[in-house]
Amino acid sequence: MIHFTSDYTEGAAPEILAALSEINLHQYSGYGTDPLCEEAKKLISYEIESENADIHFFVGGTQCNMTFIAASLRPHEAVVAVDTGHIAVHETGAVESTGHKVLTIPAADGKMRLEDLEMIYNLHRDEHMVKPRLIYLSQTTELGTVYQQKELNQIADFAHNHGMLLYIDGARLGSALTAEKSDCTLAHLAKVADAFSIGGTKNGMLFGEALVIVNDALKPDFRYFIKQKGGLLAKGWLLGLQFQVMFRDGLYYRLAEHANEQSRKIYAVLEECRIPMFAEAVSNQLFPIFPWSFIMELAQNFSFEIIEKIGADKAVIRLVTSWATADHDVEILCTWLRKFQVE
Amino acid sequence: MIHFTSDYTEGAAPEILAALSEINLHQYSGYGTDPLCEEAKKLISYEIESENADIHFFVGGTQCNMTFIAASLRPHEAVVAVDTGHIAVHETGAVESTGHKVLTIPAADGKMRLEDLEMIYNLHRDEHMVKPRLIYLSQTTELGTVYQQKELNQIADFAHNHGMLLYIDGARLGSALTAEKSDCTLAHLAKVADAFSIGGTKNGMLFGEALVIVNDALKPDFRYFIKQKGGLLAKGWLLGLQFQVMFRDGLYYRLAEHANEQSRKIYAVLEECRIPMFAEAVSNQLFPIFPWSFIMELAQNFSFEIIEKIGADKAVIRLVTSWATADHDVEILCTWLRKFQVE
Amino acid sequence: MIHFTSDYTEGAAPEILAALSEINLHQYSGYGTDPLCEEAKKLISYEIESENADIHFFVGGTQCNMTFIAASLRPHEAVVAVDTGHIAVHETGAVESTGHKVLTIPAADGKMRLEDLEMIYNLHRDEHMVKPRLIYLSQTTELGTVYQQKELNQIADFAHNHGMLLYIDGARLGSALTAEKSDCTLAHLAKVADAFSIGGTKNGMLFGEALVIVNDALKPDFRYFIKQKGGLLAKGWLLGLQFQVMFRDGLYYRLAEHANEQSRKIYAVLEECRIPMFAEAVSNQLFPIFPWSFIMELAQNFSFEIIEKIGADKAVIRLVTSWATADHDVEILCTWLRKFQVE
Amino acid sequence: MIHFTSDYTEGAAPEILAALSEINLHQYSGYGTDPLCEEAKKLISYEIESENADIHFFVGGTQCNMTFIAASLRPHEAVVAVDTGHIAVHETGAVESTGHKVLTIPAADGKMRLEDLEMIYNLHRDEHMVKPRLIYLSQTTELGTVYQQKELNQIADFAHNHGMLLYIDGARLGSALTAEKSDCTLAHLAKVADAFSIGGTKNGMLFGEALVIVNDALKPDFRYFIKQKGGLLAKGWLLGLQFQVMFRDGLYYRLAEHANEQSRKIYAVLEECRIPMFAEAVSNQLFPIFPWSFIMELAQNFSFEIIEKIGADKAVIRLVTSWATADHDVEILCTWLRKFQVE
């Protein structure tokens, strides 16, 4: 069985483990107050081309999202997300568990549209309704698509012209930063967003998400929130060390680029076979639509997620490649996909 | 300016004030531990034809809804409501403020459909998503329509066959109980729902909602929840007294019937004038669709809510009658409405 | 049985009921957006000698406290209260239910001491502990004592010099404002506190607490919080009307003064009989210490609370007088108390 | 500078890193649904001598505590802890952030006394106060002392006779299990507690706490709570793997025994020098009391925590040994301590 289920089925890039072994018996002060975290923050500051951001490290994405959101909102304020948004569907109500409503609007190819954002903003006009205050986007989106700089600028402008905040969930940011059709850069994100995360778990780290807080108003006392939500890792240097390895010589980008490349190879075959796609193929997630019978066959040798049924006899599946996806496995998959055409 | 904005624009039925004056200087023990509350609970038990329900009194509906819902759910459990549901839109995220997600599904004429309920239930299948646990309905609905017994039976069966709870928000229950096309009864609600409320504020009380808890599992320690959410009224007998007056000789039904009758008179004219309706006319809320120009004219003499625009030049408005709506005011309105036809 | 249990055992001052009857069938817009509330706010602004405060009305004290506190704090911030404080003991964890810790310090005669406040502030110095942010006092205290202006000035100075807020719970503020040994005034409270409440429920209103928010930073969007916590009364004018009656010609003070006077009469007898007191007798709550046998005897004719046992055979009881306490009832009690001495 | 600050200043036991390297590129399904977690659970079941417990893995202790507590309580229920308890002081109000009050009682040598527990239980008797429902203990305690089986039996009996739950925080459980003066065993904990944790972070794992839920009523849907609070690690097998290494051949006990032994060596010198102790020396934390001048001297070569001042010129410090504390470092410390005596 070969996994195309997700990009977190393996451990970590060998460079990570090597670095870990090297510093293992060194003594560090706890909770992220160590020099490794400091160094990692410097490297990230360099990448985002700003020395004014506050950077914090988390073990996981749900924790990062909920901690930032709960810290940024007053009790009556709500988040706006697309209805496929990770916080809206797949975090077991983590945001609501901190007391805040997540308002949802439809998505086009996984992306938020300005007109829907305007509409939901305008609907919420008095104290009998929550106050939309924070816009939540994912880059890449849940459907593997990527916001272009122009699109982010428009949403950011809307947010800031209406007293709202923009937060970008970068669980798969590496893939967006290195996708062929993308002009996404860390420096641009740091210009438009009030805060965003840089995902490591899905890009070759054992675990780890970096939260970059740009907006000064959201910075004070932030470590209190991390501790309160249970996210302050005792051996915090494990996070610093990994992000250091990722950004000291571009490993983060190389790993993401590998995932994208493997995906492009698979997509080339899908195109060749004229398989319809549920969403545009841009990054390391592909959403082809197959007849149910073929999906059943495929499932005997590959593991992947079935996203949703389309009509009586078709379905969308998700194929995910990662930093660790081997050429050999991609070739086997492509051979199988080509079989489909022949049939 | 004559108000058709809501059913809570006046104080209380004169019988309420008279009763209040009578007992004013009597000494009662606080927080609803008085004989007036006891007596009111007995009267309601008689109406619902069950002596096994626990009954609690609240000052307002949002408080009643949020306290019951927060008390009934574990942290990962969610509410299912229609997207026009009061808790989903007009309670400023009160349910979410207690940590629970409100899942929404579309409504038909304000009512929840079984197929949508099934769909959302089936979508939520693992621990990455919240667990749908409580179905929230309003009777009458936000659009003034009424669930028939058969419809409630189906939803209740679905709930109980799937380990879910059914809660019915009766903020305008009086109108449902006395509507011509309705077979709704308190005894039936007590049979199908795990809990429901009986609204007094919109039916001639100064304030007051009775919460009827039928399901034994939801009864223990309930007074703790009321106190914790700030809902335990110091002079609790004010609630007991008012519900006593409401149910000792059928005043509750008479007041609601008056509201429905005034509404029927207005609807007769709307029908006569062939005004299209946004929702079926059943209870004390009417949703006619008028050209924008006529609405502007009408607004010079009457106050009412504009619900939503329809196309470029029309809109739905809401006309609400109440226990206090005077014949004379209805006549003036009807005269105006007839003018519309003439034009 | 004559009640000295609490100051909320009767309905309302006759002036309140009269006013209520008078406006009963008038139509008002809902949720406190009516002219009666506006007028009441003007009267209170006059009393506090400031036109810059925001004033909101609540049905009850727990609701007022929890809504204000939850609105004022970020998630990691905590309240400091004395260990007898109402929010610390008798509100069923309402503040904690909104996510905030209540830190407690010992009290002297019900009052917070500056040295304890300093100590707890200094103990909380990093992100592994909550951040003390809001000081909660009650005026009168839970033991019926009263903070003098000088004492409040010191605590307010400490608060503001350390980035903290001062909130004063005035559930029994009337009694403090009119106590013989007190220099408390509404204008002074509005000078030192960031916010405070003016209690009506325990001073002759059917229900009602006014929240006075002085600190500009705490004002925005406050009505959202009231709605979210279930505290926005549909027929909001019922609150406005009552506060109008209270403050249009000094009724609030006269009712409180009556309660204090009845208490002084009782205390005169306690002094005469050399009954030891658990706390200084200042306002409408008295805390005499009696032998257990006498308490049992007393309890056959009067109702009151037993506060705590002292040694094997004594206990502190609480005797509360109110705006409605009749001369005749006080005389009967005094006769009984004198019997004690004779024995 | 040699650290005696804490037991989490180094990475992990070499066996952990070796195992990690070995499985690094193997593909596992996410979120703890892998065979490594299954195997680890089996090993722990064997140690606790019960196959009926549910076992879950967490990255950190605060997360484990808050998730379990929030999952186990209804909104009005509170925790009882000693006033030095970790959740009461050092978790930034994490428990309160989930809506629950932490009631505190004094401790003797870090331990809860039955009479204080009884007292606080009896004080909370009606719906105006929270309902004490869960007893929180730490083993070892915050002062390094250890509950004997007899003491735990008494507290567990009290809990279960009064409808309460017993939860034991085992962040430093290894030290308790292997301390000379302790009869603590995993099997006994599984008999008396409703749930307890087995700490790995402070005993040679990179990170990791195992939560053992014994009480059937607390088991359902638990993975939902972990996900909602942000604690479901994507690469969950990292936790399973580490606990497997810990319990497959007794490494967990050997590492803890090492820490205790190093502590005993230091204590022998403290005894020899007649240094007064703030708490009994039992496990891997020592609390000697030194003159301030000597502490200042010591601090030039060793890092440790200063716990609290005693009088004008003394203070309690905390010396912590760990699985990684080298003999050589202990010897250097002992030499310094002996110097103290000489002076």
Short mmCIF file of C-alpha atoms in Angstrom, two decimals, chain C:
data_model
loop_
_atom_site.label_atom_id
_atom_site.label_comp_id
_atom_site.label_asym_id
_atom_site.label_seq_id
_atom_site.Cartn_x
_atom_site.Cartn_y
_atom_site.Cartn_z
CA MET C 1 -42.32 34.61 60.81
CA ILE C 2 -40.69 37.98 60.23
CA HIS C 3 -37.92 38.12 57.61
CA PHE C 4 -34.55 39.67 58.33
CA THR C 5 -32.99 37.34 55.78
CA SER C 6 -32.40 39.75 52.97
CA ASP C 7 -33.35 43.06 51.44
CA TYR C 8 -35.16 41.52 48.48
CA THR C 9 -38.09 39.80 50.10
CA GLU C 10 -40.71 42.31 48.96
CA GLY C 11 -41.73 43.61 45.53
CA ALA C 12 -41.10 47.28 44.86
CA ALA C 13 -41.65 50.75 46.25
CA PRO C 14 -45.23 51.82 45.49
CA GLU C 15 -43.93 54.66 43.29
CA ILE C 16 -42.46 52.02 40.97
CA LEU C 17 -45.71 50.14 40.55
CA ALA C 18 -47.64 53.33 40.03
CA ALA C 19 -45.29 54.43 37.26
CA LEU C 20 -45.47 51.01 35.68
CA SER C 21 -49.25 51.07 35.54
CA GLU C 22 -49.23 54.50 34.03
CA ILE C 23 -47.10 53.63 30.99
CA ASN C 24 -48.25 50.06 30.61
CA LEU C 25 -49.96 50.29 27.23
CA HIS C 26 -47.66 52.82 25.69
CA GLN C 27 -45.57 51.42 22.80
CA TYR C 28 -41.78 51.50 23.19
CA SER C 29 -38.98 50.22 21.00
CA GLY C 30 -37.21 47.24 22.48
CA TYR C 31 -33.92 46.39 24.16
CA GLY C 32 -33.36 49.63 26.00
CA THR C 33 -33.52 51.94 22.99
CA ASP C 34 -36.43 53.87 24.43
CA PRO C 35 -36.78 57.39 25.90
CA LEU C 36 -37.34 56.10 29.45
CA CYS C 37 -33.87 54.56 29.50
CA GLU C 38 -32.45 57.77 28.03
CA GLU C 39 -34.06 59.83 30.75
CA ALA C 40 -32.85 57.48 33.50
CA LYS C 41 -29.30 57.71 32.17
CA LYS C 42 -29.48 61.48 32.27
CA LEU C 43 -30.62 61.43 35.88
CA ILE C 44 -27.78 59.09 36.85
CA SER C 45 -25.25 61.20 34.92
CA TYR C 46 -26.43 64.12 37.01
CA GLU C 47 -25.93 62.18 40.26
CA ILE C 48 -22.42 61.03 39.33
CA GLU C 49 -21.56 64.56 38.18
CA SER C 50 -20.23 63.39 34.85
CA GLU C 51 -21.70 63.32 31.38
CA ASN C 52 -19.00 61.07 29.95
CA ALA C 53 -19.92 57.75 31.50
CA ASP C 54 -21.73 55.05 29.55
CA ILE C 55 -24.65 53.64 31.51
CA HIS C 56 -26.29 50.26 30.92
CA PHE C 57 -29.09 48.53 32.78
CA PHE C 58 -29.23 44.90 33.88
CA VAL C 59 -31.91 42.78 35.49
CA GLY C 60 -29.55 41.24 38.06
CA GLY C 61 -26.22 41.62 39.78
CA THR C 62 -24.50 38.38 38.75
CA GLN C 63 -25.33 39.19 35.14
CA CYS C 64 -23.97 42.69 35.51
CA ASN C 65 -20.75 41.52 37.18
CA MET C 66 -20.01 38.69 34.76
CA THR C 67 -20.85 40.69 31.65
CA PHE C 68 -18.66 43.61 32.64
CA ILE C 69 -15.76 41.42 33.75
CA ALA C 70 -15.85 39.17 30.68
CA ALA C 71 -16.00 42.24 28.43
CA SER C 72 -13.06 43.93 30.12
CA LEU C 73 -10.49 41.15 30.24
CA ARG C 74 -8.39 39.36 27.66
CA PRO C 75 -8.28 35.56 28.12
CA HIS C 76 -5.19 35.42 30.38
CA GLU C 77 -6.25 38.20 32.70
CA ALA C 78 -7.65 37.57 36.16
CA VAL C 79 -9.74 39.30 38.79
CA VAL C 80 -8.53 39.99 42.32
CA ALA C 81 -11.21 39.84 45.01
CA VAL C 82 -11.33 39.28 48.74
CA ASP C 83 -12.09 35.70 49.69
CA THR C 84 -15.55 36.64 50.90
CA GLY C 85 -16.27 38.49 47.63
CA HIS C 86 -19.62 37.76 46.01
CA ILE C 87 -18.10 36.77 42.67
CA ALA C 88 -15.59 34.53 44.47
CA VAL C 89 -18.13 32.55 46.42
CA HIS C 90 -21.78 33.15 45.61
CA GLU C 91 -22.11 33.39 41.85
CA THR C 92 -21.55 29.69 41.02
CA GLY C 93 -18.34 30.37 39.19
CA ALA C 94 -19.97 32.81 36.76
CA VAL C 95 -16.70 34.67 36.18
CA GLU C 96 -14.76 31.44 35.68
CA SER C 97 -17.48 30.27 33.29
CA THR C 98 -16.38 33.14 31.03
CA GLY C 99 -12.79 31.85 31.22
CA HIS C 100 -11.19 34.02 33.89
CA LYS C 101 -9.61 33.10 37.19
CA VAL C 102 -10.67 34.90 40.36
CA LEU C 103 -7.63 35.32 42.61
CA THR C 104 -8.55 35.78 46.25
CA ILE C 105 -6.87 37.50 49.15
CA PRO C 106 -7.95 37.66 52.81
CA ALA C 107 -10.24 40.45 53.95
CA ALA C 108 -10.28 42.57 57.08
CA ASP C 109 -13.86 43.32 58.11
CA GLY C 110 -14.88 42.42 54.53
CA LYS C 111 -12.47 44.97 53.04
CA MET C 112 -9.44 44.50 50.80
CA ARG C 113 -6.12 45.62 52.27
CA LEU C 114 -3.50 47.30 50.17
CA GLU C 115 -0.69 45.05 51.43
CA ASP C 116 -2.50 41.89 50.35
CA LEU C 117 -3.20 43.41 46.98
CA GLU C 118 0.46 44.28 46.54
CA MET C 119 1.51 40.81 47.56
CA ILE C 120 -0.71 38.97 45.11
CA TYR C 121 0.22 41.38 42.34
CA ASN C 122 3.92 40.76 42.94
CA LEU C 123 3.50 36.99 43.02
CA HIS C 124 2.18 36.97 39.46
CA ARG C 125 5.14 37.82 37.35
CA ASP C 126 5.34 35.60 34.27
CA GLU C 127 3.33 33.80 31.63
CA HIS C 128 3.01 30.59 33.65
CA MET C 129 0.57 32.41 35.89
CA VAL C 130 -2.51 34.49 35.12
CA LYS C 131 -2.12 38.25 34.99
CA PRO C 132 -3.99 40.14 37.72
CA ARG C 133 -5.87 42.86 35.86
CA LEU C 134 -9.11 43.84 37.53
CA ILE C 135 -9.74 44.59 41.19
CA TYR C 136 -13.23 43.72 42.36
CA LEU C 137 -14.64 45.37 45.48
CA SER C 138 -18.15 45.48 46.91
CA GLN C 139 -19.59 48.63 48.45
CA THR C 140 -21.04 47.93 51.01
CA THR C 141 -18.91 44.83 51.53
CA GLU C 142 -20.27 41.36 52.14
CA LEU C 143 -19.95 42.14 55.85
CA GLY C 144 -21.86 45.38 55.61
CA THR C 145 -18.80 47.56 56.07
CA VAL C 146 -18.08 50.59 53.90
CA TYR C 147 -14.91 51.75 52.17
CA GLN C 148 -14.13 55.38 52.92
CA GLN C 149 -13.05 57.67 50.07
CA LYS C 150 -9.48 57.56 51.33
CA GLU C 151 -9.38 53.78 51.20
CA LEU C 152 -10.84 53.69 47.70
CA ASN C 153 -8.35 56.32 46.56
CA GLN C 154 -5.46 54.15 47.71
CA ILE C 155 -6.75 51.04 45.96
CA ALA C 156 -7.59 52.99 42.81
CA ASP C 157 -4.13 54.52 42.78
CA PHE C 158 -2.55 51.09 43.14
CA ALA C 159 -4.71 49.76 40.32
CA HIS C 160 -3.97 52.57 37.92
CA ASN C 161 -0.26 52.67 38.76
CA HIS C 162 -0.03 48.98 37.94
CA GLY C 163 -2.10 48.86 34.77
CA MET C 164 -5.10 47.40 36.56
CA LEU C 165 -8.79 48.26 36.53
CA LEU C 166 -11.03 48.96 39.51
CA TYR C 167 -14.61 47.71 39.45
CA ILE C 168 -16.98 48.27 42.36
CA ASP C 169 -20.02 46.06 42.82
CA GLY C 170 -22.74 48.30 44.19
CA ALA C 171 -25.44 45.71 44.80
CA ARG C 172 -25.98 47.47 48.15
CA LEU C 173 -24.60 50.83 47.16
CA GLY C 174 -27.64 52.72 48.44
CA SER C 175 -26.83 51.64 51.96
CA ALA C 176 -23.21 52.78 51.58
CA LEU C 177 -24.25 56.15 50.16
CA THR C 178 -26.51 56.90 53.12
CA ALA C 179 -24.67 55.26 56.03
CA GLU C 180 -23.82 57.61 58.88
CA LYS C 181 -20.15 56.70 59.05
CA SER C 182 -19.66 56.80 55.28
CA ASP C 183 -18.31 59.53 53.03
CA CYS C 184 -19.16 57.52 49.89
CA THR C 185 -20.72 59.49 47.01
CA LEU C 186 -21.64 58.57 43.47
CA ALA C 187 -19.49 61.39 42.15
CA HIS C 188 -16.47 60.06 44.01
CA LEU C 189 -17.00 56.53 42.71
CA ALA C 190 -17.14 57.91 39.18
CA LYS C 191 -13.79 59.55 39.83
CA VAL C 192 -11.91 56.55 41.20
CA ALA C 193 -13.47 53.48 39.59
CA ASP C 194 -13.18 52.36 35.98
CA ALA C 195 -16.72 51.12 36.38
CA PHE C 196 -19.23 50.48 39.13
CA SER C 197 -22.79 49.31 39.55
CA ILE C 198 -25.73 50.93 41.31
CA GLY C 199 -27.97 48.27 42.78
CA GLY C 200 -31.72 48.60 42.58
CA THR C 201 -32.96 45.09 43.41
CA LYS C 202 -31.96 45.37 47.07
CA ASN C 203 -33.19 48.93 47.37
CA GLY C 204 -36.84 48.86 46.40
CA MET C 205 -36.92 48.13 42.67
CA LEU C 206 -38.56 45.02 41.26
CA PHE C 207 -35.15 44.35 39.77
CA GLY C 208 -32.37 46.36 38.19
CA GLU C 209 -28.71 47.24 38.41
CA ALA C 210 -27.17 50.18 36.57
CA LEU C 211 -23.64 49.70 35.29
CA VAL C 212 -21.65 52.94 35.04
CA ILE C 213 -18.62 52.64 32.76
CA VAL C 214 -16.24 55.53 33.25
CA ASN C 215 -13.09 54.28 31.49
CA ASP C 216 -13.36 55.07 27.78
CA ALA C 217 -11.44 51.96 26.77
CA LEU C 218 -14.15 49.74 28.20
CA LYS C 219 -17.08 51.39 26.43
CA PRO C 220 -17.01 50.24 22.78
CA ASP C 221 -19.49 47.60 21.68
CA PHE C 222 -20.75 47.05 25.18
CA ARG C 223 -24.32 46.27 24.10
CA TYR C 224 -22.98 43.26 22.19
CA PHE C 225 -21.73 41.77 25.44
CA ILE C 226 -25.04 42.32 27.20
CA LYS C 227 -26.89 40.59 24.39
CA GLN C 228 -24.41 37.73 24.16
CA LYS C 229 -24.66 36.95 27.87
CA GLY C 230 -28.46 36.93 27.68
CA GLY C 231 -28.89 40.19 29.58
CA LEU C 232 -30.56 42.47 27.02
CA LEU C 233 -34.12 42.77 28.31
CA ALA C 234 -36.69 42.84 25.49
CA LYS C 235 -38.88 45.38 27.31
CA GLY C 236 -35.85 47.38 28.36
CA TRP C 237 -37.93 50.38 29.34
CA LEU C 238 -38.97 48.50 32.48
CA LEU C 239 -35.44 49.16 33.73
CA GLY C 240 -35.29 52.73 32.52
CA LEU C 241 -38.62 53.52 34.12
CA GLN C 242 -37.60 52.15 37.51
CA PHE C 243 -34.29 53.99 37.63
CA GLN C 244 -36.09 57.15 36.57
CA VAL C 245 -38.43 56.81 39.52
CA MET C 246 -35.47 56.14 41.79
CA PHE C 247 -33.43 59.17 40.84
CA ARG C 248 -35.94 61.82 39.78
CA ASP C 249 -36.44 63.09 43.34
CA GLY C 250 -34.07 61.18 45.60
CA LEU C 251 -36.25 58.12 46.30
CA TYR C 252 -33.16 55.90 45.96
CA TYR C 253 -31.53 57.66 48.91
CA ARG C 254 -34.67 57.79 51.02
CA LEU C 255 -35.29 54.06 50.68
CA ALA C 256 -31.68 53.23 51.58
CA GLU C 257 -31.72 55.62 54.50
CA HIS C 258 -34.81 53.88 55.84
CA ALA C 259 -33.01 50.52 55.75
CA ASN C 260 -29.99 51.98 57.54
CA GLU C 261 -32.16 53.60 60.16
CA GLN C 262 -33.97 50.37 60.98
CA SER C 263 -30.59 48.71 61.28
CA ARG C 264 -29.32 51.40 63.64
CA LYS C 265 -32.31 50.84 65.91
CA ILE C 266 -31.51 47.14 66.11
CA TYR C 267 -27.84 47.81 66.63
CA ALA C 268 -28.61 50.19 69.47
CA VAL C 269 -30.24 47.31 71.29
CA LEU C 270 -27.38 44.93 70.47
CA GLU C 271 -24.95 47.47 71.90
CA GLU C 272 -27.09 48.02 74.93
CA CYS C 273 -27.05 44.23 75.45
CA ARG C 274 -23.29 44.10 74.82
CA ILE C 275 -23.64 41.55 72.05
CA PRO C 276 -20.27 41.03 70.35
CA MET C 277 -20.26 41.84 66.64
CA PHE C 278 -18.46 39.85 63.92
CA ALA C 279 -18.06 42.99 61.80
CA GLU C 280 -18.48 46.68 62.43
CA ALA C 281 -22.10 47.83 62.27
CA VAL C 282 -22.26 50.44 59.53
CA SER C 283 -25.03 49.74 57.04
CA ASN C 284 -28.16 47.62 56.70
CA GLN C 285 -26.49 44.31 57.54
CA LEU C 286 -25.67 43.37 61.15
CA PHE C 287 -23.54 40.38 62.18
CA PRO C 288 -24.08 39.73 65.91
CA ILE C 289 -22.62 36.68 67.66
CA PHE C 290 -25.04 34.76 69.85
CA PRO C 291 -25.00 31.54 71.81
CA TRP C 292 -26.41 28.70 69.73
CA SER C 293 -29.31 28.19 72.14
CA PHE C 294 -30.50 31.78 71.73
CA ILE C 295 -30.21 31.53 67.96
CA MET C 296 -32.48 28.48 68.00
CA GLU C 297 -35.01 30.39 70.04
CA LEU C 298 -34.84 33.45 67.80
CA ALA C 299 -35.30 31.28 64.72
CA GLN C 300 -38.78 30.31 65.87
CA ASN C 301 -40.08 33.78 65.15
CA PHE C 302 -37.64 35.38 62.77
CA SER C 303 -35.92 34.22 59.64
CA PHE C 304 -32.25 35.14 59.09
CA GLU C 305 -29.05 33.56 57.86
CA ILE C 306 -26.58 31.72 60.05
CA ILE C 307 -23.19 32.72 58.73
CA GLU C 308 -20.70 30.58 60.59
CA LYS C 309 -20.12 28.75 63.82
CA ILE C 310 -17.76 30.25 66.37
CA GLY C 311 -16.33 27.63 68.68
CA ALA C 312 -18.60 24.91 70.02
CA ASP C 313 -21.65 26.88 71.14
CA LYS C 314 -21.79 30.21 69.37
CA ALA C 315 -22.48 31.46 65.88
CA VAL C 316 -22.63 34.61 63.79
CA ILE C 317 -26.02 35.44 62.32
CA ARG C 318 -26.90 38.08 59.76
CA LEU C 319 -29.81 40.49 60.28
CA VAL C 320 -30.73 42.51 57.20
CA THR C 321 -33.10 45.44 57.10
CA SER C 322 -34.53 46.95 53.93
CA TRP C 323 -36.48 49.80 52.39
CA ALA C 324 -39.58 47.82 53.38
CA THR C 325 -38.73 46.84 56.94
CA ALA C 326 -41.64 47.99 59.12
CA ASP C 327 -41.15 49.80 62.42
CA HIS C 328 -43.41 47.28 64.05
CA ASP C 329 -41.24 44.34 62.98
CA VAL C 330 -38.11 46.06 64.25
CA GLU C 331 -39.78 46.64 67.59
CA ILE C 332 -40.75 42.99 67.92
CA LEU C 333 -37.18 41.97 67.15
CA CYS C 334 -35.76 44.46 69.63
CA THR C 335 -38.02 43.15 72.34
CA TRP C 336 -36.69 39.65 71.70
CA LEU C 337 -33.11 40.80 71.67
CA ARG C 338 -33.55 42.55 75.01
CA LYS C 339 -34.89 39.27 76.43
CA PHE C 340 -31.48 37.81 75.68
CA GLN C 341 -29.80 40.28 77.99
CA VAL C 342 -32.23 39.59 80.78
CA GLU C 343 -31.46 35.90 80.56
#
